[in-house]
Short mmCIF file of C-alpha atoms in Angstrom, two decimals:
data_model
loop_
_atom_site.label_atom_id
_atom_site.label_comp_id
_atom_site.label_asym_id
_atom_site.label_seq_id
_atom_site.Cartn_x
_atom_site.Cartn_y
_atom_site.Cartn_z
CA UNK L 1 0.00 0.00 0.00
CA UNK L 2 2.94 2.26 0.98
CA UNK L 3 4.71 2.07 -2.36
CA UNK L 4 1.39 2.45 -4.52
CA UNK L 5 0.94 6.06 -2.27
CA UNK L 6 4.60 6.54 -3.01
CA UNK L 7 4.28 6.26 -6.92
CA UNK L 8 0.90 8.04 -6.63
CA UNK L 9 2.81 11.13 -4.95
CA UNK L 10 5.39 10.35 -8.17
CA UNK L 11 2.53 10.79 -10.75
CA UNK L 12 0.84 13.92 -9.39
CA UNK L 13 4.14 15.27 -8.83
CA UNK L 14 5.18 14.89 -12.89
CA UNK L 15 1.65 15.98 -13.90
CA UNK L 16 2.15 19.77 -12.13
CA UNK L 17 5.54 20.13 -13.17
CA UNK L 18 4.75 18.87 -16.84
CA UNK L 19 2.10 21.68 -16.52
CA UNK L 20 4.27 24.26 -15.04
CA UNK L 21 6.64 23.69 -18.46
CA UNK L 22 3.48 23.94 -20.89
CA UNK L 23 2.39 27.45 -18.98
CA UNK L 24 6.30 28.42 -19.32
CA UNK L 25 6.26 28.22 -23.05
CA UNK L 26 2.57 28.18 -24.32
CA UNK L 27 -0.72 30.31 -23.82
CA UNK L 28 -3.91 28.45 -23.58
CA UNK L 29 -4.89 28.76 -27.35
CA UNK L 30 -3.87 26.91 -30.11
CA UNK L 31 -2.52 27.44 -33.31
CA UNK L 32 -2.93 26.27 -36.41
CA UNK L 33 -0.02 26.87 -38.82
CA UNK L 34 -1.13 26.13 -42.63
CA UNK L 35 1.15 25.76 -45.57
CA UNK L 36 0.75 24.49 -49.26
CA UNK L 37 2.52 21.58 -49.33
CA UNK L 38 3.94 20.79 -53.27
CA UNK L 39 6.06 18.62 -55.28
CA UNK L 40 5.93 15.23 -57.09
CA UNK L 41 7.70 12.01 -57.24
CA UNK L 42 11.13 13.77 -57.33
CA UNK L 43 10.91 16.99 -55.37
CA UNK L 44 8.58 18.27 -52.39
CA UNK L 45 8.54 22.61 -51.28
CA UNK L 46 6.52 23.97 -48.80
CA UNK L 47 5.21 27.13 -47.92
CA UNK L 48 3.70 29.19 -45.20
CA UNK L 49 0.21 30.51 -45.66
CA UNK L 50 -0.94 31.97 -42.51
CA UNK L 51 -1.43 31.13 -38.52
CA UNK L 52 -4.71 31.03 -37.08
CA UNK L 53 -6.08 30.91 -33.42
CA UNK L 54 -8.36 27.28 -33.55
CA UNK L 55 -9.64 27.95 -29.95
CA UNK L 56 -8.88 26.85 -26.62
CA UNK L 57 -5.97 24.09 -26.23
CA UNK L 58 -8.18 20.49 -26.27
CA UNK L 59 -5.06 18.40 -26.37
CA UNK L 60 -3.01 16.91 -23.23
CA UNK L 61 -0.90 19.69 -20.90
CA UNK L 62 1.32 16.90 -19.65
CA UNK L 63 2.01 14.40 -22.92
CA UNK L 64 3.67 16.82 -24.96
CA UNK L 65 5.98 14.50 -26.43
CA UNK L 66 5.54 11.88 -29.42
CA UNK L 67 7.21 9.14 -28.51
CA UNK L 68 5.36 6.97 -30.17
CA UNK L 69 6.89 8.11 -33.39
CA UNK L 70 4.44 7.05 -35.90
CA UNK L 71 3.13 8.26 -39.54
CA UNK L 72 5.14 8.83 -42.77
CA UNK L 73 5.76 12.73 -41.09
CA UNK L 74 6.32 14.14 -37.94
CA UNK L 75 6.58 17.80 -36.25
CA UNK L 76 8.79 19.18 -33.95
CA UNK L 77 8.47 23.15 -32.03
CA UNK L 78 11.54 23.68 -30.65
CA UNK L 79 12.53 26.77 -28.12
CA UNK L 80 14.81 29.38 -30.54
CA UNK L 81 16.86 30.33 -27.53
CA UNK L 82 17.51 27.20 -26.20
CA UNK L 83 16.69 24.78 -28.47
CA UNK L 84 14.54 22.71 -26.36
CA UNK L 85 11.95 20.43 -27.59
CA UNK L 86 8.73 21.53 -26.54
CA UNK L 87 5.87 19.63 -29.04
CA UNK L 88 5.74 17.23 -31.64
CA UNK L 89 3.48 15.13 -32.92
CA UNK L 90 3.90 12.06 -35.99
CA UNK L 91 1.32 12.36 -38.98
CA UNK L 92 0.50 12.11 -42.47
CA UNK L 93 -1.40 13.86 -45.54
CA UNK L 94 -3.09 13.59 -48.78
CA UNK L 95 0.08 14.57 -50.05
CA UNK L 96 2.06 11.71 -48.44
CA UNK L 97 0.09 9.11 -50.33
CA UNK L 98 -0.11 11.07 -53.87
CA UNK L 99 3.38 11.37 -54.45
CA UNK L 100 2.86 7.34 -54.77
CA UNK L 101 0.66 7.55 -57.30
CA UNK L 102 1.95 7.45 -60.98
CA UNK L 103 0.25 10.93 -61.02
CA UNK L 104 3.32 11.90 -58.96
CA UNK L 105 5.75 10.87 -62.50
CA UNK L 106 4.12 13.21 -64.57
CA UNK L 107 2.80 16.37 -63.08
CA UNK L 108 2.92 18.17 -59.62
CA UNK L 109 0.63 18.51 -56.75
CA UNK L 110 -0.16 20.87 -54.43
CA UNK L 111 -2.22 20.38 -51.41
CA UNK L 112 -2.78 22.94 -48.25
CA UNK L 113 -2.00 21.14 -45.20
CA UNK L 114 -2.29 22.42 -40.98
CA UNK L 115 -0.23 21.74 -37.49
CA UNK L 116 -1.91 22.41 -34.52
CA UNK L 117 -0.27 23.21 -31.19
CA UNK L 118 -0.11 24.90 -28.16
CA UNK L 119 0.28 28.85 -29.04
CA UNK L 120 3.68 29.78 -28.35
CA UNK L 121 4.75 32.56 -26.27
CA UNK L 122 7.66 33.43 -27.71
CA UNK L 123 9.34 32.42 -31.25
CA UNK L 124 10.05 28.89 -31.67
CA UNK L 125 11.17 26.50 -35.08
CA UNK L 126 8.67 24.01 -36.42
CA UNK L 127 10.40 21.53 -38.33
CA UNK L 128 8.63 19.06 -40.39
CA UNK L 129 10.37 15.50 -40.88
CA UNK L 130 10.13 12.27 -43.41
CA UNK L 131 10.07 9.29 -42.65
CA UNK L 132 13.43 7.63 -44.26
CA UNK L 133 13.86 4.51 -45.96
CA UNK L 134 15.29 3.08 -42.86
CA UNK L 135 12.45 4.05 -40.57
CA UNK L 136 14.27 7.52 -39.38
CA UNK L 137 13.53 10.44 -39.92
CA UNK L 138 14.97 13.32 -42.05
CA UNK L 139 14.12 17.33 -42.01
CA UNK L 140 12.52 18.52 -44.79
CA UNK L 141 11.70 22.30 -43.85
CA UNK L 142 11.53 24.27 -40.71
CA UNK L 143 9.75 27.64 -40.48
CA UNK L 144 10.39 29.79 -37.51
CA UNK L 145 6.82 31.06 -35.97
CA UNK L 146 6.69 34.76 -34.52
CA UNK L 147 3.55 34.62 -32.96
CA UNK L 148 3.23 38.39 -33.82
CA UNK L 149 3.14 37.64 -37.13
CA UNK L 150 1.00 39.87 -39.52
CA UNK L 151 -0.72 36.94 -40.88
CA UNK L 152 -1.09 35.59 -37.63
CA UNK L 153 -5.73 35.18 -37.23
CA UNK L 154 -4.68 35.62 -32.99
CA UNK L 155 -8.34 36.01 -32.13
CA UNK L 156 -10.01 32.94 -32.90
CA UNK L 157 -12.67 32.46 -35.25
CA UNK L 158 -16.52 33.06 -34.00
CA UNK L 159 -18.72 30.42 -33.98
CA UNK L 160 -20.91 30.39 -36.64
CA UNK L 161 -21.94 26.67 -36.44
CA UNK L 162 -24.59 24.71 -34.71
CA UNK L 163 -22.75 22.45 -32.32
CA UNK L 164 -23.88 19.30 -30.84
CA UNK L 165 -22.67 17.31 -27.87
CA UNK L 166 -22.88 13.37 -28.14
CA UNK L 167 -20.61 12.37 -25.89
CA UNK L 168 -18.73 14.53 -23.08
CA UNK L 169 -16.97 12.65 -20.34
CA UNK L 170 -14.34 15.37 -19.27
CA UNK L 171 -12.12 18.82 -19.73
CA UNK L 172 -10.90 18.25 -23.27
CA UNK L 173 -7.15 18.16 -22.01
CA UNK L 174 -7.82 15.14 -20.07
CA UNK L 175 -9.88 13.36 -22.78
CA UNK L 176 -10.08 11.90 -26.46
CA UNK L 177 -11.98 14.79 -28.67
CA UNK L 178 -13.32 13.84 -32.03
CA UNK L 179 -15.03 16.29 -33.87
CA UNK L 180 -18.08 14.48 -36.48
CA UNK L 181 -18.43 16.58 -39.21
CA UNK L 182 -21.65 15.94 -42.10
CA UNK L 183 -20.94 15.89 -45.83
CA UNK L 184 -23.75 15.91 -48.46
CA UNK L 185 -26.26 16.68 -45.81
CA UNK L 186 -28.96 19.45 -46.75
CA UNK L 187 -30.39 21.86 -44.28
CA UNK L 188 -33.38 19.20 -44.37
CA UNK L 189 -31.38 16.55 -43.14
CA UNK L 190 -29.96 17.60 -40.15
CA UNK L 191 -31.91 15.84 -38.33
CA UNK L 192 -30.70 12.38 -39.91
CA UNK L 193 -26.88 13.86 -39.20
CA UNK L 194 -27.35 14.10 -35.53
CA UNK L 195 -28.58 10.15 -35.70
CA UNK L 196 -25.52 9.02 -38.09
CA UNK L 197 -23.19 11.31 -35.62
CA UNK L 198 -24.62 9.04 -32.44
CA UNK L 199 -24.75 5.81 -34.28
CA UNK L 200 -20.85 6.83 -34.98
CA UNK L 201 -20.49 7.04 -31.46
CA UNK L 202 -21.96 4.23 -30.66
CA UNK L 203 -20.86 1.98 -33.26
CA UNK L 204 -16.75 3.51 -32.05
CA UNK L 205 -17.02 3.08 -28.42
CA UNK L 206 -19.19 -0.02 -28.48
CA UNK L 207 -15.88 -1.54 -30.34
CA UNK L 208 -12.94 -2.85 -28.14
CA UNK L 209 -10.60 -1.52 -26.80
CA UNK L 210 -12.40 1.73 -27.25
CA UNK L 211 -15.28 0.12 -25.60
CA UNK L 212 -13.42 -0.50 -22.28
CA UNK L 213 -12.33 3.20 -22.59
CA UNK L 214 -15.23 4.96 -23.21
CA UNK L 215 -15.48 7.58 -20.24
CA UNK L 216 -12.13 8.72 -21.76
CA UNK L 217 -13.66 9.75 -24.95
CA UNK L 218 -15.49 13.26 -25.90
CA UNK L 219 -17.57 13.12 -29.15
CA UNK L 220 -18.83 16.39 -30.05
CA UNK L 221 -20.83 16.73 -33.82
CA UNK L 222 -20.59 19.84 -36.29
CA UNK L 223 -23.56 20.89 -38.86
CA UNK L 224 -22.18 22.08 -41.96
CA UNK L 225 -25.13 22.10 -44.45
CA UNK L 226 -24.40 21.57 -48.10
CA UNK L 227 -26.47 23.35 -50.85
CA UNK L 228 -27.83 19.45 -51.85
CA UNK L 229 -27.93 15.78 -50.36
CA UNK L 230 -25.53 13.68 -51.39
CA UNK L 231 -21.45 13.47 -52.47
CA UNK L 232 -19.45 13.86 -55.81
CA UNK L 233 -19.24 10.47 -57.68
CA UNK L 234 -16.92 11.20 -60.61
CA UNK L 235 -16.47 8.00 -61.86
CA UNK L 236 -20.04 7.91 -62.03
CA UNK L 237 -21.67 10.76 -63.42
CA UNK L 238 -22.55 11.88 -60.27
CA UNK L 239 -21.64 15.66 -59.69
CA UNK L 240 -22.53 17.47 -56.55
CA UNK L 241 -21.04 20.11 -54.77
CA UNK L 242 -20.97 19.96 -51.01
CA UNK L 243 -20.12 21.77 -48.19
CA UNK L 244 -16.25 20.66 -47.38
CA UNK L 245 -15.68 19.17 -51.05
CA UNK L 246 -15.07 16.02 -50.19
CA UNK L 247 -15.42 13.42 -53.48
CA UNK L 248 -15.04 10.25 -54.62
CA UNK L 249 -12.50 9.31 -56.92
CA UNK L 250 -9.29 10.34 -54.98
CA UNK L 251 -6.25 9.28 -56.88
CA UNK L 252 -8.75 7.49 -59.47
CA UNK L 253 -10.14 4.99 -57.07
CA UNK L 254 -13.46 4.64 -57.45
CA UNK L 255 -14.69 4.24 -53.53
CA UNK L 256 -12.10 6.50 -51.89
CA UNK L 257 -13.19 9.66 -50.81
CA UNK L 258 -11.21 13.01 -49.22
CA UNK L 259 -11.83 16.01 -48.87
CA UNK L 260 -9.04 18.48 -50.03
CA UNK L 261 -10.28 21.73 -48.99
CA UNK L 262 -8.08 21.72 -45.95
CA UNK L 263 -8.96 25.24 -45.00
CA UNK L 264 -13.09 24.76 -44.70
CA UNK L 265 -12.64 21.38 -42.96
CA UNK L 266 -10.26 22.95 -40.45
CA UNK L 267 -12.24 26.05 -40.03
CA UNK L 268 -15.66 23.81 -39.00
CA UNK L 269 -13.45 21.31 -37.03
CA UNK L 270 -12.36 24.31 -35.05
CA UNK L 271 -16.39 25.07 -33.75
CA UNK L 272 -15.71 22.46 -31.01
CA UNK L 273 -12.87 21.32 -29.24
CA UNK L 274 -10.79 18.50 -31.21
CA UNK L 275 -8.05 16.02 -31.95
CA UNK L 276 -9.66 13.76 -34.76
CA UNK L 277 -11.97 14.53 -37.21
CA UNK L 278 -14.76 11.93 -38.97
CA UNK L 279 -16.41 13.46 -41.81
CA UNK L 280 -19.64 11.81 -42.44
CA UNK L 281 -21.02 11.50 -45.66
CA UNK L 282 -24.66 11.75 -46.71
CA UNK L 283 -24.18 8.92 -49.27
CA UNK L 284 -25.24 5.47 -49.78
CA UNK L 285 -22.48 4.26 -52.05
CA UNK L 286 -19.81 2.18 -50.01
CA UNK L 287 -16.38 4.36 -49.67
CA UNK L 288 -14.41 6.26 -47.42
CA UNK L 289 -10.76 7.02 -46.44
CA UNK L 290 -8.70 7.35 -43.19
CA UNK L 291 -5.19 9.13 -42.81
CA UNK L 292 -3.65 9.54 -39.71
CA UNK L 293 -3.94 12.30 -37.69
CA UNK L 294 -5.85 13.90 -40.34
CA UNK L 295 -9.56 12.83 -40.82
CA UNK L 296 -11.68 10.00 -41.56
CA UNK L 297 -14.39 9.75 -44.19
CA UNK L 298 -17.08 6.94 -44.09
CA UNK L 299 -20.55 6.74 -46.11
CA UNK L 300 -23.66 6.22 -43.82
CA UNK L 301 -26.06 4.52 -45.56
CA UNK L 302 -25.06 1.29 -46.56
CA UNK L 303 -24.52 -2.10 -45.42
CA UNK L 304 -21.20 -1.56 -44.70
CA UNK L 305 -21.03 1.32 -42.77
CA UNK L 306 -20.59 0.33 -39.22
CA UNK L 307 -17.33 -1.46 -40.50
CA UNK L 308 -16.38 1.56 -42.56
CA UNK L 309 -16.60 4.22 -39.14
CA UNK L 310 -14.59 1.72 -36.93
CA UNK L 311 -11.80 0.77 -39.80
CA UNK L 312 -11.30 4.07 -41.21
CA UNK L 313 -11.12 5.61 -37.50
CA UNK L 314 -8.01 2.95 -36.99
CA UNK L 315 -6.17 4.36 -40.13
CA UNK L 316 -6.64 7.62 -38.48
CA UNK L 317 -6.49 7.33 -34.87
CA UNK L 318 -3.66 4.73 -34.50
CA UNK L 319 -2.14 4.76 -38.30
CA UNK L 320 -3.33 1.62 -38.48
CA UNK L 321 -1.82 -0.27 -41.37
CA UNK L 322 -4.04 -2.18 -44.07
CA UNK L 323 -3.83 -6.25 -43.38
CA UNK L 324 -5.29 -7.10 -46.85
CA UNK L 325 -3.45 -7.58 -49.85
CA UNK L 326 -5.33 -8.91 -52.39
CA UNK L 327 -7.54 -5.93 -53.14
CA UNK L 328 -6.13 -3.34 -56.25
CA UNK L 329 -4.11 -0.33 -54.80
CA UNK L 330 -2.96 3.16 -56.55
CA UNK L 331 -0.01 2.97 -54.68
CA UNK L 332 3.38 1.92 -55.98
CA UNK L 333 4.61 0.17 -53.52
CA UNK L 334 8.61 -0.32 -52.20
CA UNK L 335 10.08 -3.85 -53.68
CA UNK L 336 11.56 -4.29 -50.39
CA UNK L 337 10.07 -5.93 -47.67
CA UNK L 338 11.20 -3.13 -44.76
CA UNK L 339 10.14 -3.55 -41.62
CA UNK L 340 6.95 -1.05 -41.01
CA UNK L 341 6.11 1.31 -38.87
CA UNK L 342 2.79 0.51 -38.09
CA UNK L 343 2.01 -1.26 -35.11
CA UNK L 344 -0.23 -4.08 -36.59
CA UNK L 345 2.08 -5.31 -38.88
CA UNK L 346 5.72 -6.74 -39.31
CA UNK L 347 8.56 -8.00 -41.48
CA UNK L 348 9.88 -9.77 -38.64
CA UNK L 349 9.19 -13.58 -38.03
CA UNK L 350 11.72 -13.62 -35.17
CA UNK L 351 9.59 -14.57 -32.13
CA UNK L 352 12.15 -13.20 -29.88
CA UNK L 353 12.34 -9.59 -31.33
CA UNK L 354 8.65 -9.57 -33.33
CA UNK L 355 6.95 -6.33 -32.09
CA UNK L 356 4.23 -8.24 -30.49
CA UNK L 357 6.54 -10.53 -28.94
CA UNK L 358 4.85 -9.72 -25.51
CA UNK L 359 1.70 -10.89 -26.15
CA UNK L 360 2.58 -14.24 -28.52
CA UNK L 361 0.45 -16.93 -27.96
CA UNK L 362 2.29 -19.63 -26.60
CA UNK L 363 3.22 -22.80 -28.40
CA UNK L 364 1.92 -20.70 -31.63
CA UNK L 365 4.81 -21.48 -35.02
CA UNK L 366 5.86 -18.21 -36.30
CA UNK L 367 5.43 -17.46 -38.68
CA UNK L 368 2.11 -19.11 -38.26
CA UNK L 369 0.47 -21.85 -40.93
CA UNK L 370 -2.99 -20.92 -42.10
CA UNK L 371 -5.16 -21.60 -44.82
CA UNK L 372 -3.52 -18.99 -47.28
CA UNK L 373 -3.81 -20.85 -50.61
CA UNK L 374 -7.48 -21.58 -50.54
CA UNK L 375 -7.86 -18.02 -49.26
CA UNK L 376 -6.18 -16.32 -51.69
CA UNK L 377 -7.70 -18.51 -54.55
CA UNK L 378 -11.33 -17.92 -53.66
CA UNK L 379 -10.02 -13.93 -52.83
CA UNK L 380 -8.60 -13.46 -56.49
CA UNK L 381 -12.07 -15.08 -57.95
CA UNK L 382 -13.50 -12.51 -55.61
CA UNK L 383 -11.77 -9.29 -56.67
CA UNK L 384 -12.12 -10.42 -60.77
CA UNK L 385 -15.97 -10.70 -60.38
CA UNK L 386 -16.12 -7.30 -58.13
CA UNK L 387 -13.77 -5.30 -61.79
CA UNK L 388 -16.61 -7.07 -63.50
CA UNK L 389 -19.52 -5.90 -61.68
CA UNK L 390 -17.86 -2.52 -61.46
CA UNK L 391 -17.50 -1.94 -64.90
CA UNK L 392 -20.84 -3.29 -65.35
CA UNK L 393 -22.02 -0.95 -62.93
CA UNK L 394 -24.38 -3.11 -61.32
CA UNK L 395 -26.85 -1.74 -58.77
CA UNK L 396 -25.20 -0.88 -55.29
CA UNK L 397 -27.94 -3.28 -53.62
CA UNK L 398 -26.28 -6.07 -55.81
CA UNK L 399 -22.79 -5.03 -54.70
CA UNK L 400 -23.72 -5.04 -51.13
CA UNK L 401 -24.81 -8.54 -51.29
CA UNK L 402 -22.06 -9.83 -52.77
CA UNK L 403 -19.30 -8.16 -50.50
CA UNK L 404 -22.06 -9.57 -47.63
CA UNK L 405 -21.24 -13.31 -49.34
CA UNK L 406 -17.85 -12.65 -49.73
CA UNK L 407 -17.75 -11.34 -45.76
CA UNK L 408 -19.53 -14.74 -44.51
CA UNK L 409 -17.21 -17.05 -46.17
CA UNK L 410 -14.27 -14.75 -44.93
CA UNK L 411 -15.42 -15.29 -41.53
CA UNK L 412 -16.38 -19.27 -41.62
CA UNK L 413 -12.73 -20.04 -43.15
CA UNK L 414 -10.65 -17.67 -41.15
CA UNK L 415 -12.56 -18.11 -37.74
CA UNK L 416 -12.20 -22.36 -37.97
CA UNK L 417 -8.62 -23.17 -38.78
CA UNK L 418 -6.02 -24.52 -36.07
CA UNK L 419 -4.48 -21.46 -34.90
CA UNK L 420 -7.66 -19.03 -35.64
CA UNK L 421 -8.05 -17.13 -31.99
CA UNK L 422 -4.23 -17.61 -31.23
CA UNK L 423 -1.78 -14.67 -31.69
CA UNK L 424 1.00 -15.34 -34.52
CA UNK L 425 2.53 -14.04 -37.37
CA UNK L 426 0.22 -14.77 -40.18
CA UNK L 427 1.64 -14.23 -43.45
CA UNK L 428 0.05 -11.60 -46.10
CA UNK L 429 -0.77 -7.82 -44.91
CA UNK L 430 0.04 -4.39 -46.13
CA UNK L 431 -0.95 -5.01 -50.07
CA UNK L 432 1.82 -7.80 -49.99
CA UNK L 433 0.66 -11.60 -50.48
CA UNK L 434 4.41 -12.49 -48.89
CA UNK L 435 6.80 -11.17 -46.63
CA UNK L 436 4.65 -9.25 -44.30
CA UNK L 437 3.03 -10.70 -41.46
CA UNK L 438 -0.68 -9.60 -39.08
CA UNK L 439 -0.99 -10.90 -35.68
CA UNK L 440 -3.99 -12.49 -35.92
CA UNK L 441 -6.05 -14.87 -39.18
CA UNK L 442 -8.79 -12.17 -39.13
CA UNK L 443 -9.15 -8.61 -38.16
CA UNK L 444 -11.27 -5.60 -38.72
CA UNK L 445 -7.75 -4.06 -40.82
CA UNK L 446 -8.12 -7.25 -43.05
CA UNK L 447 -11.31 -7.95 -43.68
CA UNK L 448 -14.90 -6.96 -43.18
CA UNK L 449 -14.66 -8.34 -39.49
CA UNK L 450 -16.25 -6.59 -36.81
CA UNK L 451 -13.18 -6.94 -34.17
CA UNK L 452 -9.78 -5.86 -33.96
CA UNK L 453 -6.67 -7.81 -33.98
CA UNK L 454 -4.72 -8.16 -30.52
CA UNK L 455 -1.75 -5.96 -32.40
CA UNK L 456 -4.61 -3.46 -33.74
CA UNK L 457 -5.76 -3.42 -29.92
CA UNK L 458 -3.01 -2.44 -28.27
CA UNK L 459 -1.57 0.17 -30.49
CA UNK L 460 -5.03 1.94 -30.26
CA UNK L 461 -4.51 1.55 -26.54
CA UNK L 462 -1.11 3.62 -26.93
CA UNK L 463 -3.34 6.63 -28.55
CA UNK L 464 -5.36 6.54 -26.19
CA UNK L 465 -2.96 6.94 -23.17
CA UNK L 466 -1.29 9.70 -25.45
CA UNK L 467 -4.18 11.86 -25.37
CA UNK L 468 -6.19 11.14 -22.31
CA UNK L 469 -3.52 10.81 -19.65
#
């Protein structure tokens, strides 16, 4: 009992000195730096655009530091005096994944990005970093902030927004905020946005191990009418301007939809205090997107869409990597099989060093046997018939029952084999058939599952304590 007082004392004794350093270097606002980010497959530039108050400071007083180190990016706000490290944060952008694309060989992009922080008091250095080929990290442009700056927005924006609360556990500093923003929805159909906004919250913290976290979460919903119902469908005649422009289509994939005005997403986020953003679209067409530390997207109204909130939230909230890998990607991917970043997945069939190594089953092979050839035979039928039906362009009722087939015999095959429930290294994850390994047979990052992986679990677990301690 004595030594649990004893590191007690320890704890509250870190928490008010890690507050004493925030209130030595930052106000209680924060800021929001944005820059156009632009480049292609050889080059990258950026560029400052302006800094803007967002509001009161919802993030943590006392976890300042990243040490979890994850995304493709990552930000650092250094002291200029003294060179201190004060904030950073690991993330990634639309711009990270298009200069994949073979769009990225032949023309340039540009793409208006934000990093929000604790408003500095004095001058301080943000410098942005890549992620490496060998998993460090490189700088690739630091910008010294004057707070004073004449394009510095220091009062912050007025509300002009109808807010609702559907979930507030706690002081924003001491919880997880998510901000649910509506796409495609008309004035008329508010209404239906504050359901799809508490069926997202209920569908996310119903889910482990959000589920056994709940009262740490605060889920606060945004109305941002569009002119019309409904989302932008390129690739299908469907053109529709809406109120953040988010669209289908992104990088030429059909069922992948972002939104790339950064500033109007940013500007709504910032109504209500927030670390993660889902943007919930009015649509019925199966689609969405997740990139870490940036936003979700997620239609509501199909069969799909529970699975859609929860696995595009992972991407986001935990930069959860994809476990499939027979599914068609825009991506060029590296001919090496490097070791990841991502917590859910691994090059490593070491059982000793494997980053889940602490929670192995026992007596489970790694790398672990399962029933990979008649899965990926019966997946590669799969994915020819779906190109089929897609150029056919078959009703979306049709679709949904045949990714609802596909889903059942995923499940009976996966859930039934001799090491399904144990925790291995099964082979195929990331886009790659071979050479990278999931924890699990089945998993909400790998197929159309409803839970997540033990790997998937814990990193989620790491977010959480990142934010909410």
């Amino acid at each position: 009992m004595k030594k649990i007082f004893v590191f007690a004392l320890m704890l509250v004794g870190f928490s008010i000195y890690a507050q004493a350093q925030y209130a030595d270097y930052f106000t209680s606002a924060t800021m929001r730096l944005d820059y156009n980010h632009v480049g292609n497959s050889g080059e990258e530039h950026f560029a400052f655009d302006q800094m803007v108050n967002d509001g009161e400071w919802a993030g943590s007083k006392t976890i300042l530091i990243d040490e979890l180190k994850l995304g493709k990016y990552f930000f650092e706000v250094k002291d200029i005096k003294t060179g201190k490290l004060l904030y950073s944060r690991g993330f990634a952008s639309i711009y990270g994944e298009w200069e994949t694309t073979p769009d990225a060989d032949k023309e340039w992009g540009s793409f208006h990005e934000s990093l929000r922080f604790p408003w500095p008091k004095n001058e301080v250095n943000v410098t942005i970093l890549k992620r490496n080929i060998k998993n460090g990290f490189d700088p690739v442009w630091t910008y010294k902030v004057n707070p004073k700056h004449h394009r510095a927005f220091t009062n912050p924006v007025t509300n002009h927004y109808n807010t609702i609360d559907i979930v507030v556990n706690g002081k924003p500093e001491k919880q997880v905020d998510i901000v649910v923003l509506g796409e495609g929805y008309a004035k008329e159909d508010m209404a239906k946005f504050k359901k799809d906004a508490q069926r997202f919250a209920e569908v996310l913290l119903n889910t482990e191990p959000y589920a056994s976290f709940k009262d740490k979460f605060s889920i606060r919903a945004v109305e941002t009418p569009s002119p019309d119902s409904g989302v932008n469908h390129p690739h299908q005649d469907i053109h529709t301007r809406s109120a953040l422009s988010v669209t289908y289509g992104a990088f030429n994939s059909e069922r992948y939809a972002l939104g790339y005005d950064n500033k109007t997403i940013r500007n709504a986020a910032a109504a209500v205090p927030y670390e993660f953003t889902a943007i919930l679209m009015n649509d019925s067409i199966y689609g969405g997107g997740g990139i870490y530390n940036l936003y979700i997207t997620a239609a509501v109204d199909n069969a799909f869409q529970e699975y859609l909130f929860v696995h595009e939230f992972g991407h986001h909230f935990a930069d959860l990597a994809d476990e499939y890998y027979t599914s068609a990607t825009a991506y060029e991917m590296d001919a090496e099989h490097l070791e990841p970043w991502e917590l859910n997945v691994t090059a490593n069939t070491d059982p000793e060093t494997i980053k889940w190594k602490d929670i192995l089953t026992p007596d489970t092979p790694v790398p672990t046997p399962w029933e990979k050839e008649k899965y990926d035979k019966h997946s590669i039928a799969v994915q020819k018939k779906r190109v089929e039906m897609r150029k056919a362009k078959v009703d979306e009722n049709v679709m949904e029952e045949f990714f609802i087939k596909k889903r059942t015999w995923d499940n009976e095959l996966l859930s039934n084999m001799k090491h399904s429930g144990k925790v291995g290294a099964f082979e195929g994850a990331q886009y790659k058939a071979k050479g990278l390994y999931r924890s699990a047979s089945n998993c909400i990052m790998f197929t159309r599952h409803d839970e997540f992986c033990p790997a998937c679990q814990r990193a989620i677990k790491l977010i959480i304590d990142q934010y909410s301690n």
